[in-house]
Coordinates of C-alpha atoms in Angstrom, one line a residue:
M1 CA 63.1 -1.3 38.5
I2 CA 61.8 2.2 39.6
N3 CA 60.5 0.8 42.9
A4 CA 63.5 -1.4 43.6
R5 CA 65.2 -0.7 47.0
L6 CA 67.7 -2.5 49.2
I7 CA 66.5 -4.8 52.0
P8 CA 68.7 -7.0 54.3
G9 CA 71.3 -9.1 52.6
Y10 CA 74.6 -8.4 50.9
I11 CA 74.2 -4.6 51.0
S12 CA 77.4 -3.7 49.0
L13 CA 76.4 -6.1 46.2
G14 CA 72.9 -4.6 46.2
E15 CA 74.3 -1.1 45.9
K16 CA 76.4 -2.1 43.0
F17 CA 73.5 -3.7 41.3
V18 CA 71.2 -0.6 41.7
A19 CA 74.0 1.7 40.5
A20 CA 74.5 -0.5 37.4
M21 CA 70.8 -0.5 36.6
E22 CA 70.4 3.3 36.8
P23 CA 71.6 4.1 33.3
F24 CA 69.3 1.4 32.0
V25 CA 66.2 2.7 33.9
Y26 CA 66.9 6.4 33.6
K27 CA 68.3 7.4 30.2
K28 CA 70.2 10.7 30.0
F29 CA 68.1 12.1 27.1
L30 CA 64.6 11.4 25.9
D31 CA 64.4 8.2 23.9
Y32 CA 61.3 8.3 21.7
S33 CA 61.4 4.5 21.1
S34 CA 61.0 4.2 24.9
I35 CA 58.0 6.5 24.7
E36 CA 56.5 4.2 22.1
D37 CA 57.1 1.2 24.4
L38 CA 55.4 3.1 27.3
K39 CA 52.4 3.9 25.0
D40 CA 52.1 0.2 24.2
M41 CA 52.2 -0.6 27.9
K42 CA 49.5 2.0 28.5
T43 CA 47.3 0.4 25.7
R44 CA 47.7 -3.1 27.2
L45 CA 46.9 -1.6 30.7
D46 CA 43.7 0.0 29.2
Q47 CA 42.7 -3.4 27.8
L48 CA 43.1 -5.0 31.3
E49 CA 40.6 -2.5 32.8
K50 CA 38.2 -4.1 35.2
K51 CA 34.9 -2.5 36.3
R52 CA 34.6 -1.4 39.9
D53 CA 38.1 -2.5 40.6
V54 CA 39.9 0.0 42.9
K55 CA 43.4 -1.0 41.5
L56 CA 42.9 -2.0 37.9
G57 CA 39.7 -0.1 37.1
K58 CA 39.4 3.1 35.1
G59 CA 41.0 5.9 37.1
G60 CA 42.3 3.4 39.6
I61 CA 45.5 3.0 41.6
R62 CA 47.4 1.4 38.6
E63 CA 46.7 4.4 36.4
I64 CA 48.2 6.8 39.0
E65 CA 51.3 4.6 39.4
F66 CA 51.8 4.3 35.7
F67 CA 51.4 8.1 35.2
V68 CA 54.1 8.8 37.9
Q69 CA 56.5 6.1 36.6
A70 CA 56.2 7.1 33.0
L71 CA 57.2 10.7 33.8
A72 CA 60.0 9.4 35.9
L73 CA 61.4 7.2 33.2
V74 CA 61.2 9.9 30.6
N75 CA 62.7 12.7 32.7
G76 CA 64.7 10.9 35.4
G77 CA 67.8 10.7 33.3
E78 CA 68.2 14.5 33.2
I79 CA 66.5 15.4 36.5
K80 CA 67.9 12.9 39.1
Y81 CA 65.9 14.6 41.9
I82 CA 62.6 13.1 40.7
R83 CA 63.9 9.5 41.1
E84 CA 61.6 8.1 43.9
N85 CA 60.0 4.8 44.6
N86 CA 57.2 6.2 46.8
T87 CA 54.2 7.3 44.7
L88 CA 53.1 10.3 46.9
K89 CA 56.7 11.6 47.4
A90 CA 57.3 11.1 43.6
L91 CA 54.2 13.3 42.9
G92 CA 55.6 16.0 45.1
K93 CA 59.0 15.9 43.3
L94 CA 57.4 16.0 39.9
E95 CA 55.6 19.1 40.9
A96 CA 58.8 20.6 42.4
A97 CA 60.5 19.9 39.1
H98 CA 57.7 21.6 37.2
L99 CA 56.8 18.5 35.2
I100 CA 53.2 18.6 36.5
T101 CA 51.1 21.4 37.8
P102 CA 50.1 21.8 41.5
Q103 CA 46.5 21.0 40.5
I104 CA 47.5 17.6 38.9
R105 CA 49.6 16.8 42.0
R106 CA 46.7 17.5 44.3
T107 CA 44.2 15.5 42.2
L108 CA 46.4 12.4 42.0
S109 CA 47.6 12.6 45.6
D110 CA 44.1 13.0 47.0
S111 CA 42.7 10.3 44.8
Y112 CA 45.6 7.9 45.6
L113 CA 45.0 8.3 49.3
F114 CA 41.3 7.8 49.0
L115 CA 41.6 4.7 46.7
R116 CA 44.3 3.1 49.0
K117 CA 42.0 3.6 52.0
V118 CA 39.1 1.9 50.1
E119 CA 41.4 -0.9 49.0
H120 CA 42.8 -1.5 52.5
N121 CA 39.3 -1.6 54.0
I122 CA 38.1 -4.0 51.3
Q123 CA 40.9 -6.4 52.1
L124 CA 40.4 -6.0 55.9
A125 CA 36.8 -7.2 55.5
D126 CA 37.6 -10.3 53.3
E127 CA 41.1 -11.0 54.6
R128 CA 42.3 -11.6 51.1
Q129 CA 44.0 -9.7 48.3
T130 CA 41.1 -8.3 46.4
H131 CA 40.4 -4.9 44.9
K132 CA 36.8 -5.0 43.8
L133 CA 34.0 -2.9 45.4
P134 CA 31.4 -5.2 47.0
S135 CA 28.3 -5.9 44.9
S136 CA 26.0 -6.4 47.9
P137 CA 24.3 -3.1 49.1
D138 CA 24.8 -4.2 52.7
D139 CA 28.5 -4.9 52.2
L140 CA 28.9 -1.6 50.4
E141 CA 27.2 0.2 53.3
K142 CA 29.6 -1.4 55.8
L143 CA 32.6 -0.4 53.6
A144 CA 31.4 3.2 53.5
L145 CA 31.3 3.3 57.3
R146 CA 34.8 1.8 57.6
V147 CA 36.2 4.3 55.0
G148 CA 34.6 7.1 57.0
V149 CA 31.8 8.3 54.8
P150 CA 28.1 8.5 55.8
D151 CA 26.6 5.9 53.5
R152 CA 27.1 3.8 50.3
D153 CA 25.6 6.5 48.1
E154 CA 28.3 9.0 49.2
L155 CA 31.0 6.3 48.8
E156 CA 29.8 5.6 45.2
R157 CA 29.8 9.4 44.5
L158 CA 33.3 9.9 45.8
Y159 CA 34.6 6.8 44.0
K160 CA 33.2 8.0 40.6
E161 CA 34.5 11.6 41.2
R162 CA 38.0 10.5 42.2
T163 CA 38.4 7.9 39.4
A164 CA 37.0 10.3 36.8
A165 CA 39.6 12.9 37.8
V166 CA 42.4 10.4 37.7
S167 CA 41.2 9.1 34.3
S168 CA 41.2 12.6 32.9
V169 CA 44.8 13.2 33.9
Y170 CA 45.9 9.7 32.8
K171 CA 44.4 10.2 29.3
G172 CA 46.6 13.3 28.8
L173 CA 49.8 11.4 29.4
F174 CA 50.3 10.7 25.7
Y175 CA 48.7 12.2 22.6
E176 CA 46.1 10.2 20.8
P177 CA 46.3 9.5 17.1
S178 CA 44.9 12.5 15.2
Q179 CA 43.1 12.7 11.9
K180 CA 43.7 16.4 11.9
T181 CA 47.4 16.0 10.8
E182 CA 46.2 14.4 7.5
E183 CA 43.6 17.0 7.0
V184 CA 46.1 19.8 7.5
G185 CA 48.5 18.0 5.1
K186 CA 45.7 18.0 2.5
E187 CA 45.6 21.8 2.7
F188 CA 49.2 21.9 1.5
W189 CA 48.5 19.7 -1.5
K190 CA 45.5 21.8 -2.4
A191 CA 47.8 24.9 -2.5
A192 CA 50.8 23.1 -4.0
G193 CA 49.2 20.4 -6.1
F194 CA 51.3 21.5 -9.1
L195 CA 54.3 19.7 -7.4
M196 CA 52.6 16.4 -8.2
E197 CA 52.4 17.1 -12.0
G198 CA 55.0 15.0 -13.7
N199 CA 55.6 17.4 -16.6
L200 CA 56.1 20.6 -14.5
N201 CA 59.2 22.4 -15.5
E202 CA 61.5 24.4 -13.2
E203 CA 60.3 27.8 -14.4
E204 CA 56.6 27.0 -13.7
A205 CA 57.5 25.6 -10.3
I206 CA 59.4 28.8 -9.3
E207 CA 56.5 30.9 -10.6
N208 CA 54.0 29.0 -8.5
L209 CA 56.1 29.0 -5.4
N210 CA 56.6 32.7 -5.7
A211 CA 52.8 33.1 -5.8
L212 CA 52.6 31.1 -2.6
G213 CA 54.8 33.7 -0.8
F214 CA 58.3 32.4 -1.2
K215 CA 60.8 35.3 -1.9
N216 CA 63.4 32.8 -2.9
P217 CA 61.4 30.2 -4.8
G218 CA 64.4 28.5 -6.3
M219 CA 65.7 27.6 -2.9
A220 CA 62.2 26.6 -1.8
A221 CA 61.9 24.2 -4.7
D222 CA 65.2 22.5 -3.7
L223 CA 64.2 22.2 -0.1
L224 CA 60.7 20.9 -1.0
S225 CA 62.3 18.2 -3.1
K226 CA 64.4 17.1 -0.1
L227 CA 61.5 17.3 2.3
L228 CA 59.1 15.3 0.1
D229 CA 61.7 12.6 -0.7
A230 CA 59.9 9.4 0.3
K231 CA 63.3 7.5 0.3
R232 CA 64.8 9.6 3.0
G233 CA 67.7 7.6 4.4
G234 CA 67.4 5.4 7.5
L235 CA 63.6 5.4 7.9
T236 CA 61.7 2.3 8.5
Q237 CA 58.4 1.6 6.6
G238 CA 56.5 2.9 9.6
G239 CA 58.7 6.0 9.7
R240 CA 58.0 6.7 6.0
A241 CA 54.2 6.3 6.6
A242 CA 54.5 8.9 9.5
T243 CA 56.5 11.3 7.4
R244 CA 53.9 11.2 4.6
K245 CA 51.5 12.6 7.2
V246 CA 53.8 14.9 9.0
I247 CA 55.8 16.7 6.2
P248 CA 52.7 18.0 4.3
A249 CA 51.3 19.2 7.6
F250 CA 54.5 21.0 8.3
L251 CA 54.5 22.6 4.8
A252 CA 50.9 23.7 5.1
S253 CA 51.9 25.6 8.3
V254 CA 55.0 27.0 6.5
L255 CA 52.7 28.6 3.8
K256 CA 50.8 30.4 6.5
S257 CA 53.8 31.5 8.5
P258 CA 55.2 35.1 8.8
D259 CA 58.4 34.1 6.9
P260 CA 58.0 31.0 4.7
D261 CA 61.6 31.2 3.4
L262 CA 63.1 31.2 6.9
A263 CA 60.5 28.5 8.0
I264 CA 61.3 26.1 5.2
V265 CA 65.1 26.5 5.7
N266 CA 64.8 25.7 9.4
L267 CA 62.3 22.9 8.8
E268 CA 64.6 21.1 6.4
R269 CA 67.5 21.5 8.9
F270 CA 65.2 20.1 11.7
V271 CA 64.1 17.1 9.6
S272 CA 67.7 16.3 8.6
G273 CA 68.7 16.5 12.3
I274 CA 65.9 14.1 13.3
G275 CA 67.2 11.6 10.8
W276 CA 66.0 8.1 11.5
R277 CA 64.1 8.8 14.7
T278 CA 60.9 7.2 13.5
S279 CA 59.1 7.4 16.9
L280 CA 59.5 11.2 16.9
Y281 CA 57.6 11.4 13.6
S282 CA 54.9 9.3 15.2
V283 CA 54.7 11.7 18.2
L284 CA 54.4 14.6 15.7
A285 CA 51.8 12.8 13.6
E286 CA 49.6 12.5 16.7
N287 CA 49.6 16.2 17.5
P288 CA 49.3 18.7 14.7
D289 CA 49.3 21.6 17.3
I290 CA 52.9 20.8 17.9
I291 CA 53.7 21.0 14.2
E292 CA 52.0 24.4 14.0
L293 CA 53.9 25.6 17.0
L294 CA 57.3 24.4 15.6
V295 CA 56.7 26.2 12.4
K296 CA 55.9 29.5 14.3
L297 CA 59.2 29.0 16.0
F298 CA 61.1 28.2 12.8
S299 CA 59.7 31.3 11.1
T300 CA 60.3 33.8 13.9
S301 CA 63.3 32.8 16.1
G302 CA 66.7 32.0 14.7
Y303 CA 68.3 31.5 18.1
L304 CA 65.7 29.0 19.4
S305 CA 65.4 27.3 16.0
N306 CA 69.1 26.7 16.0
F307 CA 69.0 25.4 19.6
L308 CA 66.3 22.9 18.8
I309 CA 67.9 21.8 15.5
R310 CA 71.3 21.2 17.3
H311 CA 69.6 19.5 20.2
P312 CA 66.5 17.5 19.0
E313 CA 66.6 15.7 22.4
Y314 CA 65.0 18.8 23.9
M315 CA 61.8 18.1 21.9
D316 CA 60.5 16.7 25.1
V317 CA 60.0 20.3 26.3
I318 CA 57.3 20.5 23.6
T319 CA 56.0 17.0 23.5
L320 CA 55.9 15.8 27.1
R321 CA 56.3 18.7 29.5
D322 CA 53.6 21.1 30.4
V323 CA 55.1 24.4 29.1
R324 CA 52.8 26.3 31.5
A325 CA 54.5 24.7 34.5
E326 CA 56.9 27.6 35.1
Y327 CA 58.8 28.6 38.1
P328 CA 57.0 31.2 40.2
S329 CA 60.1 32.8 41.6
K330 CA 63.9 33.3 41.3
G331 CA 64.3 31.3 44.5
E332 CA 62.6 28.2 43.1
M333 CA 64.6 28.4 39.9
L334 CA 67.8 28.7 41.9
A335 CA 66.7 25.7 44.1
Q336 CA 66.3 23.6 40.9
L337 CA 69.7 24.8 39.6
H338 CA 71.4 23.9 42.9
E339 CA 70.0 20.4 42.7
S340 CA 71.1 19.9 39.1
L341 CA 74.6 21.4 39.8
A342 CA 75.0 19.2 42.9
E343 CA 74.7 16.1 40.6
E344 CA 77.7 17.3 38.6
D345 CA 81.3 17.2 39.9
D346 CA 82.9 18.4 36.7
Y347 CA 83.3 22.1 36.1
G348 CA 82.4 21.8 32.4
A349 CA 79.3 19.7 33.2
Q350 CA 78.2 22.5 35.6
L351 CA 78.5 25.1 32.8
D352 CA 76.3 22.9 30.6
V353 CA 73.7 22.7 33.4
L354 CA 73.4 26.5 33.3
R355 CA 73.2 26.6 29.5
R356 CA 70.5 23.9 29.3
F357 CA 68.5 25.6 31.9
R358 CA 68.6 28.9 30.0
H359 CA 67.7 27.2 26.7
V360 CA 64.8 25.1 28.1
E361 CA 63.2 28.0 30.1
T362 CA 63.6 30.3 27.1
L363 CA 62.0 27.7 24.8
K364 CA 59.1 27.2 27.2
I365 CA 58.2 30.9 27.5
C366 CA 58.7 31.4 23.8
L367 CA 56.2 28.7 23.0
R368 CA 53.6 30.3 25.3
D369 CA 54.4 33.6 23.7
L370 CA 53.9 32.2 20.1
N371 CA 50.6 30.7 21.3
G372 CA 49.4 34.1 22.4
E373 CA 49.1 33.0 26.1
V374 CA 51.5 35.6 27.5
G375 CA 52.3 39.2 26.7
P376 CA 55.6 41.1 26.3
F377 CA 55.6 42.4 29.9
Y378 CA 55.3 38.8 31.3
V379 CA 57.9 37.5 28.8
G380 CA 60.5 40.2 29.8
K381 CA 59.9 39.6 33.5
Y382 CA 60.3 35.8 33.2
L383 CA 63.4 36.0 31.0
S384 CA 65.0 38.4 33.5
M385 CA 64.2 36.0 36.3
V386 CA 65.9 33.2 34.4
A387 CA 68.9 35.4 33.8
E388 CA 69.2 36.4 37.5
A389 CA 68.9 32.8 38.7
I390 CA 71.7 31.8 36.3
L391 CA 73.8 34.8 37.3
E392 CA 73.5 33.8 40.9
A393 CA 74.4 30.2 40.2
G394 CA 77.2 31.3 37.9
L395 CA 78.6 33.6 40.6
E396 CA 78.6 30.8 43.1
I397 CA 80.5 28.5 40.7
A398 CA 83.0 31.2 40.0
W399 CA 83.4 32.0 43.7
E400 CA 84.2 28.3 44.5
V401 CA 86.8 28.1 41.7
V402 CA 88.6 31.5 42.4
R403 CA 88.5 31.2 46.2
D404 CA 90.1 27.8 46.1
K405 CA 92.7 28.8 43.6
E406 CA 93.6 32.1 45.3
K407 CA 93.2 30.6 48.8
H408 CA 90.9 33.4 49.9
P409 CA 90.3 33.3 53.7
E410 CA 86.7 34.5 53.6
K411 CA 83.8 32.0 53.6
N412 CA 81.5 34.3 51.7
H413 CA 82.2 36.9 49.0
K414 CA 81.1 40.6 49.2
M415 CA 80.4 41.2 45.5
V416 CA 77.2 42.2 43.7
V417 CA 76.3 41.8 40.1
M418 CA 74.3 44.9 39.3
G419 CA 71.8 44.5 36.5
M420 CA 71.6 47.5 34.1
G421 CA 69.5 48.3 31.1
K422 CA 66.9 45.6 30.2
L423 CA 68.2 43.3 32.9
G424 CA 67.9 45.9 35.7
G425 CA 64.5 46.9 34.5
K426 CA 63.4 43.2 34.2
E427 CA 62.6 43.7 30.5
L428 CA 64.9 41.2 28.8
S429 CA 64.1 40.0 25.3
Y430 CA 64.9 36.5 23.9
N431 CA 68.5 37.2 22.7
S432 CA 69.5 40.1 25.0
D433 CA 73.0 40.5 26.3
L434 CA 73.3 41.1 30.0
D435 CA 74.4 44.7 30.9
V436 CA 76.1 44.4 34.3
I437 CA 78.5 46.1 36.7
F438 CA 80.6 44.2 39.3
I439 CA 80.8 46.1 42.6
Y440 CA 82.5 44.7 45.8
D441 CA 82.6 45.9 49.4
G442 CA 86.2 45.4 50.4
K443 CA 89.7 46.8 50.8
E444 CA 91.6 48.1 47.8
E445 CA 94.2 45.3 48.2
E446 CA 91.3 42.8 47.4
H447 CA 90.8 44.5 44.0
M448 CA 92.9 41.9 42.1
F449 CA 91.0 39.0 43.7
Y450 CA 87.6 40.4 42.8
S451 CA 88.8 41.2 39.3
K452 CA 89.6 37.5 38.9
L453 CA 86.2 36.7 40.3
G454 CA 84.5 39.0 37.8
Q455 CA 86.5 37.5 34.9
K456 CA 85.5 34.0 36.0
V457 CA 81.8 35.0 36.2
I458 CA 82.0 36.3 32.6
S459 CA 83.7 33.0 31.5
V460 CA 81.2 30.8 33.3
L461 CA 78.4 32.4 31.4
S462 CA 79.8 33.3 28.0
V463 CA 82.4 30.7 27.1
P464 CA 81.0 28.4 24.4
T465 CA 80.6 24.7 25.3
G466 CA 78.8 21.8 23.6
E467 CA 75.5 23.5 24.8
G468 CA 76.5 26.9 23.4
Y469 CA 76.8 29.9 25.8
A470 CA 74.4 31.0 28.6
Y471 CA 74.7 34.8 28.0
K472 CA 77.0 37.3 26.5
I473 CA 78.1 39.9 29.1
D474 CA 78.3 43.6 28.3
M475 CA 80.3 45.7 30.8
G476 CA 80.1 49.0 28.9
L477 CA 78.1 50.8 31.6
R478 CA 80.7 50.3 34.3
P479 CA 82.4 53.5 35.8
S480 CA 84.7 55.0 33.1
G481 CA 83.0 52.7 30.5
R482 CA 85.1 50.2 28.5
S483 CA 88.3 51.9 29.6
G484 CA 87.5 51.4 33.3
A485 CA 88.4 48.6 35.7
L486 CA 86.4 45.4 35.3
V487 CA 85.3 45.5 39.0
T488 CA 84.8 48.5 41.3
S489 CA 85.0 48.8 45.0
L490 CA 82.0 50.4 46.8
N491 CA 84.1 53.3 47.9
A492 CA 85.5 53.9 44.4
F493 CA 81.9 53.6 43.0
R494 CA 80.8 56.3 45.5
K495 CA 83.7 58.6 44.6
Y496 CA 83.2 58.2 40.9
Q497 CA 79.5 59.1 41.1
Q498 CA 80.2 62.1 43.2
E499 CA 83.1 63.5 41.2
S500 CA 83.2 62.1 37.7
A501 CA 79.9 60.6 36.5
Q502 CA 78.4 62.1 33.4
I503 CA 74.7 62.8 32.8
W504 CA 74.2 59.7 30.7
E505 CA 75.7 57.5 33.5
R506 CA 73.3 59.0 36.0
Q507 CA 70.5 58.3 33.7
A508 CA 71.6 54.7 33.2
L509 CA 71.5 54.2 37.0
V510 CA 67.7 54.7 36.8
K511 CA 67.4 51.0 35.8
A512 CA 70.1 49.7 38.1
A513 CA 69.2 46.8 40.4
P514 CA 71.1 44.0 42.2
S515 CA 70.7 40.9 40.0
A516 CA 73.0 38.5 42.0
G517 CA 75.4 38.4 44.9
N518 CA 75.7 39.6 48.5
E519 CA 72.3 41.0 49.6
K520 CA 73.6 43.3 52.2
V521 CA 76.1 44.9 49.8
G522 CA 73.3 45.2 47.3
N523 CA 71.2 47.2 49.7
K524 CA 74.2 49.5 50.3
I525 CA 74.7 50.1 46.6
M526 CA 71.0 50.8 46.0
K527 CA 71.1 53.4 48.8
L528 CA 73.9 55.2 47.0
V529 CA 72.1 54.8 43.6
T530 CA 69.0 56.4 45.0
E531 CA 71.0 59.3 46.4
F532 CA 73.0 59.8 43.1
V533 CA 69.9 59.5 40.8
Y534 CA 67.1 61.2 42.7
E535 CA 68.4 63.3 45.6
R536 CA 71.0 65.5 43.9
P537 CA 70.0 68.6 41.9
I538 CA 69.9 68.5 38.1
H539 CA 72.4 70.9 36.6
E540 CA 71.5 73.6 34.1
G541 CA 72.7 71.7 30.9
F542 CA 70.8 68.5 31.7
E543 CA 68.1 68.8 29.1
K544 CA 70.5 69.9 26.3
E545 CA 73.0 67.1 27.1
I546 CA 70.2 64.4 27.0
K547 CA 68.9 65.6 23.7
R548 CA 72.5 65.7 22.3
L549 CA 73.1 62.1 23.4
R550 CA 69.8 60.9 22.0
K551 CA 70.4 62.5 18.6
R552 CA 73.9 60.9 18.5
M553 CA 72.4 57.4 19.2
E554 CA 69.8 58.0 16.5
K555 CA 72.4 59.0 14.0
E556 CA 75.3 56.6 14.8
I557 CA 73.4 53.5 16.0
A558 CA 70.0 53.6 14.3
A559 CA 71.4 54.9 11.0
E560 CA 67.9 54.9 9.5
S561 CA 67.0 55.5 5.9
R562 CA 63.9 55.3 3.7
E563 CA 64.7 51.5 3.3
K564 CA 65.8 50.8 6.8
L565 CA 64.0 51.5 10.1
N566 CA 65.2 50.7 13.6
I567 CA 62.4 50.0 16.1
K568 CA 64.8 50.2 19.0
T569 CA 67.1 53.2 18.6
G570 CA 65.4 54.9 15.6
R571 CA 63.2 58.0 15.8
G572 CA 60.1 57.3 17.8
G573 CA 61.4 53.9 18.8
I574 CA 61.8 52.0 22.1
V575 CA 64.7 54.2 23.3
D576 CA 62.7 57.3 22.9
I577 CA 60.1 55.9 25.3
E578 CA 62.9 54.8 27.7
F579 CA 64.5 58.3 27.6

C-alpha cells in the first residue's frame, strides 16, 4: 500500500480509500509486532535471493526498496513527511528526517540508479521482463557499452561494488540474533548464583546483595524477585523465553553500573511498563549493546529514565533510529518542527510536538554521551540548539494565538527572547531551566499585548501535557528581577541599564544572546548589550561587589558542609570558573 496512488477513475472514491488506509499502513507509534513481521518478510526475501539478478539478487533493487519501505512503515505514523511512493524521493526524505545518514542516502541512491539502468538495458536487449545479467561474454560486453562503461570487466566490477554496498546497508536494517546476550546473562548468575539456592534465607540474601554493591539490599531483593518471576503476567511462551535471556543480561549490567540501586528501581519500572510486549523483548535479546546502554541511562538520568518508562513507544529512538543522525543546525531543526506542527491543527497537539521533539533529541544526545562518543562541550551546544529551535517554534505558536485573540494589526511581531545564563552561553545541561528575558521594540501602549505574548510563550513551553513539559522558564534575570515587568520595551531596557542596573546584572549580560524572535530587534539589543557590558568604565567598587556577591551565593545557595559538596555553586565549583 505504500506505493499506491490514484490514477484515472472515480477520484473522490479513491481519495477516501487512500485516507482510510493511512492508519492501517502508517501506525502512530512503533508497533514491535509489525517489526517482527517485517523481519519475517526480510528473511523470506533473503531466501528468494537469485544470483546475478539485478532485482532479486544480493544487494539488488528489491533490497533497496525493502529498506526504504520498512523505515517508512516504522516511522511514517509519527513523521508524515517521509510518506513517499518514489524510492529516490523517499531516500531524500528519510535523510531530511535524520532517519538515515547522508552517506547511506548517497550509497542507496547511486546504487539504485545504476541497477535500474542495468535492468532497463537488459530488458531493452531481450524485449522481455528479465533481470538477470547475461551469461554470455559477448552479451555482457554489449550490455556494458549500452550502460555506458568501457567493457564487461568494468561492468562486473561496478555491479559487485554497488551490490556489496547495498547489502551492507540492508543487513543493518534489523539486528541479528546474538549469543552475547546469553553470555552476559551468565555473568549475572556467576555473581548472584546464591539466588538459585532453595534454602537461602532473607538475611543471607541481603548480606550477599550488599556485597554486590546495593546500598539498599532489602529493596534490591524484592525487585530481583519481581524481575526474575518467570510467570510475569501477559507474556506468551516466546516472550518468557526472551525474558529469560534479557533480564539476566540487564541485571549483569546493573551490577556494573554507577548506581545499582537507582538502576534496578528504574529497570523494574521499565519492565513493568513494557508489560506483554513480547516482540520488544525479542529486539532487546538481539542486541546486548542496547541493554547496556539502557542500564547506563537508568543509573544516571532520572529525567530521561522517567520519560522512557512513561513512553516505551520511544524505544524506537534506541532500537531503530541512528542516534548519530543529528541536526546540523537550528534551521534544520526548525524546519522539521514546522513540518510536524503543520500536520496538527489542534493547539494541544502542537504543544505535544514540541515536547516530543525535546525528549527525543535529548535522549539521542544522552545516549551518545553515555557511549563516550561526544564530550560536554558538544552536548551543551546541541542541547542549547534544541532549546532555541523549540523557543522559536513556541514563540510562533504563541504569536498566532495572541495575535488572533487580541486582533493585533501587525503581520510580524517585534519581540526577542534573550537567552541568559547557560542558554545564552550555549552550555545547557540535560535538565536545565531556560533563563530568558523578553524584550520588544514597540510603543509603550503595546506593553499589555507583549505581556500577554510573553505569558503565552511561557505557557506553551512549561504547561504539563500528556507528554510532560518542554522547559521550565526562569525570568529572574529580567530588569528589576522577579519584581519587574514580565516583558520590557527596548527603550525601557536601555534606560534601565543606563540608570538602574547593578553590577551583577551587568555581569549577567556577558552571556546574553538572542535565542528566538525578531532578528533585527535582536541585533539592536546586542548592540546595546555590547555597549553596557564592555564600553562603559568599571566603577571603583566593582571587585569588592563581585566578591561579596560570590560569597553570598556560596553561603546561601551552596550551603556546603563536610558531608555535602556543591559542584556548581560551592567553593572552587563551576560558578567560580564562570565568575
